[in-house]
Coordinates of C-alpha atoms (C1' of nucleotides) in Angstrom, one line a residue:
Chain A
X1 CA 29.5 19.2 -33.2
X2 CA 25.7 19.0 -32.9
X3 CA 24.1 18.6 -29.5
X4 CA 22.4 15.1 -29.9
X5 CA 20.9 15.1 -26.4
X6 CA 17.4 16.2 -27.5
X7 CA 17.3 13.7 -30.4
X8 CA 18.5 11.0 -28.0
X9 CA 15.8 11.7 -25.5
X10 CA 13.2 11.9 -28.2
X11 CA 14.3 8.4 -29.4
X12 CA 14.3 6.9 -25.9
X13 CA 10.9 8.4 -25.1
X14 CA 9.4 6.9 -28.2
X15 CA 10.9 3.6 -27.4
X16 CA 9.6 3.7 -23.9
X17 CA 6.1 4.6 -25.0
X18 CA 6.1 1.8 -27.6
X19 CA 7.8 -1.1 -25.7
X20 CA 8.0 -0.2 -22.0
X21 CA 11.1 0.6 -20.0
X22 CA 12.6 -2.8 -20.7
X23 CA 12.9 -1.9 -24.4
X24 CA 15.0 1.2 -23.5
X25 CA 18.5 -0.1 -24.0
X26 CA 21.4 2.0 -24.8
X27 CA 21.7 -0.1 -27.9
X28 CA 18.2 0.4 -29.1
X29 CA 18.2 4.1 -28.4
X30 CA 21.6 4.4 -30.3
X31 CA 20.3 2.6 -33.3
X32 CA 17.2 4.8 -33.6
X33 CA 19.1 7.9 -33.4
X34 CA 21.8 6.5 -35.9
X35 CA 24.8 6.2 -33.5
X36 CA 26.9 3.7 -31.7
X37 CA 25.8 2.9 -28.1
X38 CA 29.0 4.4 -26.8
X39 CA 28.3 7.7 -28.7
X40 CA 25.5 8.4 -26.3
X41 CA 27.7 8.6 -23.1
X42 CA 29.0 12.2 -23.7
X43 CA 25.4 13.4 -24.1
X44 CA 23.5 11.6 -21.4
X45 CA 26.2 10.1 -19.3
X46 CA 25.0 6.4 -19.1
X47 CA 21.8 4.6 -18.5
X48 CA 20.9 6.4 -15.3
X49 CA 21.4 9.8 -16.8
X50 CA 19.2 8.8 -19.7
X51 CA 16.4 7.9 -17.4
X52 CA 16.8 11.2 -15.5
X53 CA 16.6 12.9 -18.8
X54 CA 13.4 11.1 -19.7
X55 CA 11.8 12.1 -16.3
X56 CA 12.8 15.7 -16.9
X57 CA 11.2 15.6 -20.3
X58 CA 8.0 14.2 -18.9
X59 CA 7.7 16.8 -16.0
X60 CA 8.4 19.7 -18.5
X61 CA 5.3 18.6 -20.4
X62 CA 3.1 19.3 -17.3
X63 CA 1.2 22.5 -17.8
X64 CA 1.5 25.1 -15.1
X65 CA -1.7 26.9 -14.1
X66 CA -2.0 30.6 -14.6
X67 CA -2.2 32.9 -11.6
X68 CA -5.7 34.1 -12.5
X69 CA -7.2 30.8 -11.1
X70 CA -8.1 30.3 -7.5
X71 CA -5.9 27.9 -5.4
X72 CA -8.2 25.0 -5.8
X73 CA -8.4 25.2 -9.5
X74 CA -4.7 25.5 -9.7
X75 CA -4.2 22.3 -7.7
X76 CA -6.7 20.5 -9.9
X77 CA -5.0 21.7 -13.1
X78 CA -1.7 20.4 -11.8
X79 CA -3.1 17.1 -10.6
X80 CA -4.9 16.5 -13.9
X81 CA -1.8 17.6 -15.9
X82 CA 0.3 15.1 -14.0
X83 CA -2.2 12.3 -14.5
X84 CA -2.5 13.1 -18.3
X85 CA 1.3 13.0 -18.6
X86 CA 1.2 9.5 -17.0
X87 CA -1.3 8.4 -19.6
X88 CA 0.9 9.6 -22.4
X89 CA 4.1 8.1 -21.0
X90 CA 3.1 5.3 -18.7
X91 CA 6.6 3.6 -18.5
X92 CA 8.5 6.7 -17.9
X93 CA 6.0 7.9 -15.3
X94 CA 6.7 4.8 -13.2
X95 CA 10.2 6.2 -12.5
X96 CA 8.8 9.1 -10.7
X97 CA 8.0 7.4 -7.4
X98 CA 11.3 5.7 -7.2
X99 CA 13.7 8.4 -8.3
X100 CA 14.9 11.5 -6.5
X101 CA 14.4 13.7 -9.5
X102 CA 16.0 17.1 -8.8
X103 CA 15.0 18.2 -12.3
X104 CA 14.1 21.8 -12.9
X105 CA 10.7 20.8 -14.3
X106 CA 9.9 19.1 -10.9
X107 CA 11.0 22.3 -9.1
X108 CA 8.5 24.4 -11.1
X109 CA 5.6 22.0 -10.3
X110 CA 6.5 22.0 -6.7
X111 CA 6.7 25.8 -6.7
X112 CA 3.1 26.0 -8.2
X113 CA 1.8 23.7 -5.5
X114 CA 3.5 25.8 -2.7
X115 CA 2.0 29.0 -4.2
X116 CA -1.5 27.4 -4.2
X117 CA -1.3 26.1 -0.7
X118 CA 0.0 29.5 0.6
X119 CA -3.0 31.1 -1.1
X120 CA -5.3 28.6 0.4
X121 CA -4.2 29.8 3.9
X122 CA -2.1 26.7 4.9
X123 CA 0.5 28.0 7.3
X124 CA 4.0 28.2 6.0
X125 CA 5.2 25.7 8.5
X126 CA 2.8 23.1 7.1
X127 CA 3.1 23.9 3.4
X128 CA 6.0 21.5 2.5
X129 CA 4.4 18.7 4.4
X130 CA 0.9 19.2 2.7
X131 CA 2.7 19.6 -0.7
X132 CA 4.3 16.2 -0.2
X133 CA 1.1 14.7 1.0
X134 CA -0.9 15.9 -2.1
X135 CA 2.0 15.1 -4.5
X136 CA 2.5 11.7 -3.1
X137 CA -1.2 10.9 -3.6
X138 CA -1.4 12.2 -7.1
X139 CA 1.8 10.5 -8.2
X140 CA 0.8 7.3 -6.5
X141 CA -2.6 7.2 -8.1
X142 CA -1.4 7.8 -11.6
X143 CA 1.3 5.3 -11.1
X144 CA -1.1 2.7 -9.8
X145 CA -3.6 3.3 -12.6
X146 CA -0.9 3.1 -15.2
X147 CA 0.8 0.1 -13.8
X148 CA -2.3 -1.9 -13.3
X149 CA -2.4 -2.1 -9.5
X150 CA -5.9 -0.9 -9.5
X151 CA -7.5 -2.8 -12.2
X152 CA -5.7 -6.2 -11.5
X153 CA -7.6 -7.1 -8.3
X154 CA -11.0 -6.0 -9.3
X155 CA -11.4 -7.9 -12.6
X156 CA -13.0 -10.8 -11.0
X157 CA -14.0 -10.4 -7.4
X158 CA -15.4 -13.9 -7.1
X159 CA -12.2 -15.7 -7.9
X160 CA -10.4 -13.2 -5.7
X161 CA -12.6 -13.8 -2.7
X162 CA -12.4 -17.5 -3.6
X163 CA -8.6 -17.4 -2.8
X164 CA -9.5 -17.6 1.0
X165 CA -12.2 -19.1 3.1
X166 CA -15.3 -16.9 2.7
X167 CA -15.7 -16.1 6.4
X168 CA -12.1 -14.6 6.4
X169 CA -13.3 -11.9 4.1
X170 CA -16.6 -10.6 5.3
X171 CA -16.2 -7.1 4.1
X172 CA -15.2 -8.3 0.7
X173 CA -18.4 -10.3 0.6
X174 CA -20.6 -7.4 1.7
X175 CA -19.0 -5.1 -1.0
X176 CA -19.2 -7.7 -3.9
X177 CA -21.8 -5.6 -5.6
X178 CA -19.7 -2.4 -5.4
X179 CA -16.5 -4.2 -6.3
X180 CA -18.0 -5.9 -9.3
X181 CA -19.0 -2.5 -10.7
X182 CA -15.3 -1.9 -11.5
X183 CA -13.6 1.5 -11.4
X184 CA -14.3 4.7 -13.2
X185 CA -10.8 6.0 -12.9
X186 CA -11.7 9.6 -14.1
X187 CA -14.5 10.0 -11.7
X188 CA -12.7 8.4 -8.9
X189 CA -9.7 10.7 -9.3
X190 CA -12.0 13.8 -9.3
X191 CA -13.8 12.6 -6.1
X192 CA -10.4 11.9 -4.4
X193 CA -9.2 15.4 -5.4
X194 CA -12.3 17.0 -4.1
X195 CA -11.9 15.2 -0.7
X196 CA -8.1 16.2 -0.5
X197 CA -8.8 19.7 -1.4
X198 CA -11.4 19.8 1.4
X199 CA -8.7 18.4 3.7
X200 CA -6.3 21.2 2.6
X201 CA -8.9 23.7 3.3
X202 CA -9.6 22.2 6.8
X203 CA -5.8 22.5 7.5
X204 CA -6.0 26.1 6.6
X205 CA -9.1 26.7 8.6
X206 CA -7.6 25.0 11.6
X207 CA -4.6 27.3 11.5
X208 CA -6.8 30.5 11.1
X209 CA -9.0 29.5 14.1
X210 CA -5.9 29.2 16.3
X211 CA -4.6 32.5 15.0
X212 CA -8.0 34.2 15.5
X213 CA -8.1 33.0 19.1
X214 CA -5.0 34.9 19.8
X215 CA -5.3 37.9 17.5
X216 CA -8.9 37.7 16.2
X217 CA -8.2 38.0 12.5
X218 CA -11.1 36.8 10.4
X219 CA -10.4 35.1 7.1
X220 CA -12.4 34.7 3.9
X221 CA -13.3 31.1 2.9
X222 CA -11.9 30.3 -0.5
X223 CA -14.5 29.0 -2.9
X224 CA -14.2 25.4 -4.1
X225 CA -15.3 23.5 -7.2
Chain B
X1 CA 11.6 -33.9 -3.3
X2 CA 11.8 -31.1 -0.8
X3 CA 9.9 -27.8 -1.6
X4 CA 12.6 -25.4 -2.0
X5 CA 10.4 -22.4 -2.6
X6 CA 10.6 -21.0 1.0
X7 CA 14.4 -21.3 1.0
X8 CA 14.5 -19.6 -2.4
X9 CA 12.4 -16.6 -1.3
X10 CA 14.5 -16.3 1.9
X11 CA 17.7 -16.1 -0.1
X12 CA 16.2 -13.6 -2.6
X13 CA 14.9 -11.4 0.2
X14 CA 18.3 -11.4 1.9
X15 CA 20.0 -10.5 -1.4
X16 CA 17.4 -7.7 -2.1
X17 CA 17.8 -6.3 1.4
X18 CA 21.7 -6.4 1.2
X19 CA 22.2 -5.2 -2.4
X20 CA 19.0 -3.9 -3.8
X21 CA 16.8 -5.2 -6.5
X22 CA 19.6 -5.1 -9.1
X23 CA 21.5 -7.7 -7.1
X24 CA 18.5 -10.2 -7.2
X25 CA 19.5 -12.3 -10.2
X26 CA 18.5 -15.8 -10.8
X27 CA 22.2 -16.8 -10.7
X28 CA 22.8 -15.0 -7.4
X29 CA 19.7 -16.5 -5.7
X30 CA 20.6 -19.9 -7.0
X31 CA 24.1 -19.8 -5.7
X32 CA 23.0 -18.7 -2.3
X33 CA 20.5 -21.5 -2.0
X34 CA 22.9 -24.0 -3.5
X35 CA 21.3 -24.8 -6.8
X36 CA 21.7 -24.1 -10.5
X37 CA 19.8 -21.0 -11.9
X38 CA 17.6 -23.4 -13.9
X39 CA 16.6 -25.4 -10.8
X40 CA 14.7 -22.3 -9.6
X41 CA 12.2 -22.4 -12.5
X42 CA 10.0 -25.2 -11.3
X43 CA 9.6 -23.6 -7.9
X44 CA 9.1 -19.9 -8.7
X45 CA 8.5 -20.0 -12.4
X46 CA 11.0 -17.4 -13.7
X47 CA 12.1 -13.9 -12.6
X48 CA 8.7 -12.3 -12.5
X49 CA 7.3 -15.1 -10.3
X50 CA 10.2 -14.7 -8.0
X51 CA 9.5 -11.0 -7.6
X52 CA 5.8 -11.7 -7.0
X53 CA 6.9 -14.2 -4.3
X54 CA 9.0 -11.5 -2.6
X55 CA 6.0 -9.1 -2.6
X56 CA 3.8 -11.8 -1.1
X57 CA 6.4 -12.4 1.6
X58 CA 6.7 -8.7 2.5
X59 CA 2.8 -8.2 2.7
X60 CA 2.5 -11.3 4.9
X61 CA 4.7 -9.5 7.4
X62 CA 2.4 -6.7 7.8
X63 CA 0.4 -7.1 11.2
X64 CA -3.3 -7.1 11.0
X65 CA -5.0 -5.1 13.8
X66 CA -7.2 -6.9 16.3
X67 CA -10.9 -6.3 16.3
X68 CA -10.9 -4.7 19.7
X69 CA -9.4 -1.4 18.3
X70 CA -11.6 1.3 17.0
X71 CA -11.6 1.9 13.3
X72 CA -9.1 4.9 13.4
X73 CA -6.6 2.9 15.5
X74 CA -7.0 -0.1 13.2
X75 CA -6.1 2.1 10.1
X76 CA -3.1 3.6 11.9
X77 CA -1.8 0.1 12.8
X78 CA -2.0 -1.0 9.2
X79 CA -0.4 2.2 7.9
X80 CA 2.5 2.0 10.4
X81 CA 2.9 -1.7 9.8
X82 CA 3.1 -1.1 6.1
X83 CA 5.7 1.7 6.5
X84 CA 7.7 -0.6 8.8
X85 CA 7.8 -3.3 6.3
X86 CA 9.2 -0.7 3.8
X87 CA 11.9 0.2 6.2
X88 CA 12.9 -3.5 6.6
X89 CA 12.7 -4.3 2.9
X90 CA 13.1 -1.1 0.9
X91 CA 14.0 -2.6 -2.4
X92 CA 11.1 -5.1 -2.4
X93 CA 8.7 -2.5 -1.2
X94 CA 9.4 -0.5 -4.3
X95 CA 7.8 -3.2 -6.4
X96 CA 4.4 -2.5 -4.7
X97 CA 3.4 0.5 -6.6
X98 CA 4.2 -0.8 -10.0
X99 CA 2.9 -4.5 -9.6
X100 CA -0.7 -5.7 -9.7
X101 CA -0.1 -8.0 -6.7
X102 CA -3.1 -10.3 -6.4
X103 CA -1.4 -12.0 -3.5
X104 CA -3.4 -13.3 -0.6
X105 CA -1.4 -11.2 1.8
X106 CA -2.6 -8.0 0.1
X107 CA -6.1 -9.2 0.2
X108 CA -6.1 -9.6 3.9
X109 CA -4.7 -6.0 4.2
X110 CA -7.4 -4.6 2.0
X111 CA -10.0 -6.6 3.9
X112 CA -8.8 -5.0 7.1
X113 CA -9.1 -1.5 5.6
X114 CA -12.6 -2.4 4.3
X115 CA -13.7 -3.3 7.7
X116 CA -12.3 -0.2 9.3
X117 CA -13.9 2.0 6.8
X118 CA -17.3 0.4 7.1
X119 CA -17.0 0.8 10.9
X120 CA -16.2 4.5 10.5
X121 CA -19.5 4.9 8.7
X122 CA -18.2 5.3 5.1
X123 CA -21.0 4.3 2.8
X124 CA -20.4 0.9 1.1
X125 CA -20.5 2.6 -2.3
X126 CA -17.5 4.7 -1.3
X127 CA -15.6 2.2 0.7
X128 CA -13.4 0.8 -2.3
X129 CA -12.6 4.3 -3.5
X130 CA -11.5 5.5 -0.1
X131 CA -9.5 2.3 0.5
X132 CA -7.6 3.0 -2.7
X133 CA -7.1 6.6 -1.7
X134 CA -5.7 5.8 1.6
X135 CA -3.6 2.8 0.4
X136 CA -2.2 4.9 -2.4
X137 CA -1.1 7.5 0.0
X138 CA 0.5 5.1 2.4
X139 CA 2.3 3.1 -0.3
X140 CA 3.3 6.2 -2.0
X141 CA 4.7 7.8 1.1
X142 CA 6.7 4.8 2.2
X143 CA 8.0 4.3 -1.3
X144 CA 9.0 7.9 -1.6
X145 CA 10.7 7.9 1.8
X146 CA 12.5 4.7 1.0
X147 CA 13.6 5.6 -2.5
X148 CA 15.0 9.1 -1.5
X149 CA 12.4 11.1 -3.4
X150 CA 11.6 13.2 -0.2
X151 CA 15.2 13.6 1.0
X152 CA 16.9 14.4 -2.3
X153 CA 15.4 17.7 -3.1
X154 CA 15.6 19.2 0.4
X155 CA 19.2 18.5 1.3
X156 CA 20.3 21.9 0.1
X157 CA 17.6 24.3 -0.6
X158 CA 19.9 27.1 -1.7
X159 CA 21.4 25.2 -4.6
X160 CA 18.0 23.9 -5.5
X161 CA 16.6 27.4 -5.8
X162 CA 19.8 28.5 -7.5
X163 CA 18.9 26.3 -10.5
X164 CA 16.4 28.9 -11.7
X165 CA 16.2 32.7 -11.5
X166 CA 15.1 33.6 -8.0
X167 CA 12.0 35.4 -9.0
X168 CA 10.7 32.3 -10.6
X169 CA 10.4 30.6 -7.3
X170 CA 9.0 33.2 -4.9
X171 CA 7.2 30.5 -2.7
X172 CA 10.4 28.5 -2.4
X173 CA 12.2 31.8 -1.3
X174 CA 9.5 32.4 1.3
X175 CA 9.6 28.9 2.6
X176 CA 13.4 28.6 2.8
X177 CA 13.4 28.6 6.6
X178 CA 10.9 25.8 6.8
X179 CA 12.5 23.8 3.9
X180 CA 16.0 24.1 5.5
X181 CA 14.7 22.5 8.6
X182 CA 14.5 19.2 6.7
X183 CA 11.9 16.4 7.3
X184 CA 11.0 14.5 10.5
X185 CA 9.5 11.6 8.5
X186 CA 8.0 9.9 11.6
X187 CA 6.2 13.1 12.7
X188 CA 5.1 14.0 9.1
X189 CA 3.6 10.5 8.5
X190 CA 1.7 10.8 11.7
X191 CA 0.4 14.2 10.9
X192 CA -0.6 13.1 7.3
X193 CA -2.4 10.1 8.8
X194 CA -4.3 12.3 11.3
X195 CA -5.4 14.6 8.4
X196 CA -6.4 11.6 6.2
X197 CA -8.4 10.0 9.1
X198 CA -10.2 13.3 9.6
X199 CA -11.0 13.3 5.9
X200 CA -12.3 9.7 6.1
X201 CA -14.5 10.8 9.0
X202 CA -15.8 13.8 7.1
X203 CA -16.9 11.5 4.2
X204 CA -18.7 9.3 6.8
X205 CA -20.4 12.4 8.3
X206 CA -21.3 13.7 4.9
X207 CA -23.1 10.5 4.2
X208 CA -24.8 10.3 7.5
X209 CA -26.1 13.9 7.1
X210 CA -27.7 13.0 3.8
X211 CA -29.2 9.9 5.2
X212 CA -30.5 11.8 8.3
X213 CA -32.1 14.4 6.2
X214 CA -34.3 11.7 4.7
X215 CA -34.6 9.2 7.6
X216 CA -33.3 11.2 10.6
X217 CA -31.0 8.6 12.1
X218 CA -28.4 10.1 14.4
X219 CA -24.9 8.7 14.5
X220 CA -22.1 8.6 17.2
X221 CA -19.0 10.3 16.3
X222 CA -16.0 7.9 16.5
X223 CA -13.3 9.1 18.7
X224 CA -9.9 10.1 17.2
X225 CA -6.5 10.4 18.5
Chain C
dA1 C1' 9.5 -34.4 -11.7
dC2 C1' 13.6 -32.3 -10.7
dC3 C1' 18.2 -30.8 -11.7
dT4 C1' 22.5 -30.0 -14.7
dG5 C1' 25.6 -27.7 -18.2
dA6 C1' 26.1 -25.7 -22.4
dA7 C1' 24.4 -22.3 -25.3
dC8 C1' 21.7 -18.2 -27.1
dA9 C1' 20.5 -13.6 -27.3
dC10 C1' 20.7 -10.0 -24.9
dC11 C1' 22.5 -6.1 -21.3
dG12 C1' 25.6 -1.7 -19.5
dT13 C1' 30.1 -0.3 -19.7
dT14 C1' 35.6 -0.1 -20.3
dC15 C1' 39.2 0.5 -23.2
dA16 C1' 42.3 1.4 -27.1
dA17 C1' 42.0 3.4 -31.3
dG18 C1' 40.7 6.5 -34.7
dT19 C1' 39.4 11.6 -36.5
Chain D
dA1 C1' 35.9 16.4 -28.2
dC2 C1' 33.3 13.1 -30.3
dC3 C1' 32.8 8.7 -32.2
dT4 C1' 33.8 3.6 -33.4
dG5 C1' 34.5 -1.4 -32.8
dA6 C1' 36.0 -5.0 -30.2
dA7 C1' 35.8 -6.9 -25.7
dC8 C1' 34.3 -7.9 -20.7
dA9 C1' 31.3 -9.3 -17.3
dC10 C1' 27.1 -9.8 -16.7
dC11 C1' 21.7 -10.9 -17.6
dG12 C1' 17.1 -14.3 -18.2
dT13 C1' 15.9 -18.1 -20.5
dT14 C1' 15.8 -22.4 -24.1
dC15 C1' 17.1 -26.8 -24.8
dA16 C1' 19.0 -31.5 -24.7
dA17 C1' 20.6 -34.4 -21.5
dG18 C1' 20.8 -36.9 -17.3
dT19 C1' 18.5 -39.1 -12.8

DNA sequence: ACCTGAACACCGTTCAAGT
DNA sequence: ACCTGAACACCGTTCAAGT
């Protein structure tokens, strides 16, 4: 009859947003959608399939940058879009690091990163590696932020340092002032991205220099910021 | 009577290594250690506490670099040590991204990174940010590797690209040769680290340049390799 | 304090039965 | 084919009882 898959994923996403991943049970999803738990199986194929569906939903929400932007702006758009998706759906986003995710949505994001890196002048042989490097950071950052890995340690530096004899943590002691200031996650993410994009450019420049040495082809520096 | 906590964590770690996180149930751990499930509670304080204990175990296994090494070698030692711990205990390592982890073990690792970054010349105000940047990448990389996020997509590029109309994935098409070659995870991790350490150095140099402009203090470039 | 055993309120999933 | 309802083999945890 009707394809209930979209409605099932809607319900599951709502439950995940409201009560975390632990609240997403086949029974709870079924109840919200007005079906028996077993009625979900033909549509999502079990719990794993349901979670894959949620991840696909989340990735399809990430806006792809238009081709009119320069490569650095395109990477920034993607990174901020991914981080925004994490803020909207923290529980589901946590699945991203730990799941293969062969979803079509993830393919399109990767494709956009590939195009940006090629436009930046990163040699083809290095593009997949650099894509994984940048993606790993962005996904890792958003996950850490959303799961509390960042905020937990920094709440009270004194008690943290107090866990061990003070002379075992000299750098912590020297940085107490900075650490006590806490984290401005928005600013930090932007600063990290700036450093990483500079890194991408230096990979590109390094390749061009090697190529110029043998074939002397100059190359225009792509503007940042 | 006897403190069973170490034995409990031993058993739980074994079970996690053998059968994944799903196999780590209070009942299974209790059985292996020769107790009733409820007997674990005074020692680890429930399931969450048990998982925290596993994470602490894992982090305490990461070797800390000696002070005789230069900053870049120290960061490399830490990064490879963390990745090696992930290879030994893949299931437990997956908890790292998603858990606060205020463990003493993680404190010592962070301390070592702080010291290395300060030695590299990264200004104190930027050290915590750069620590989080590098740690996020290293943890994210090891997690992705261990959970199959990297390998899954690349197994068969043709079918992957076949999911969508070919002209929607031009960069994928151009990179088919590189993508089909697969991933040498060891080499890729080393290359990523090299690029990130160069980035750290450029952050340090940027700061020194600003400082030199006002106070003209030269600074020795720390050797890499 | 530490441990046991029974019980409670959940899980995902199988299976036979209905339409 | 799609859906139901009962059942199975699990969970983490509470609680009263023992020592």
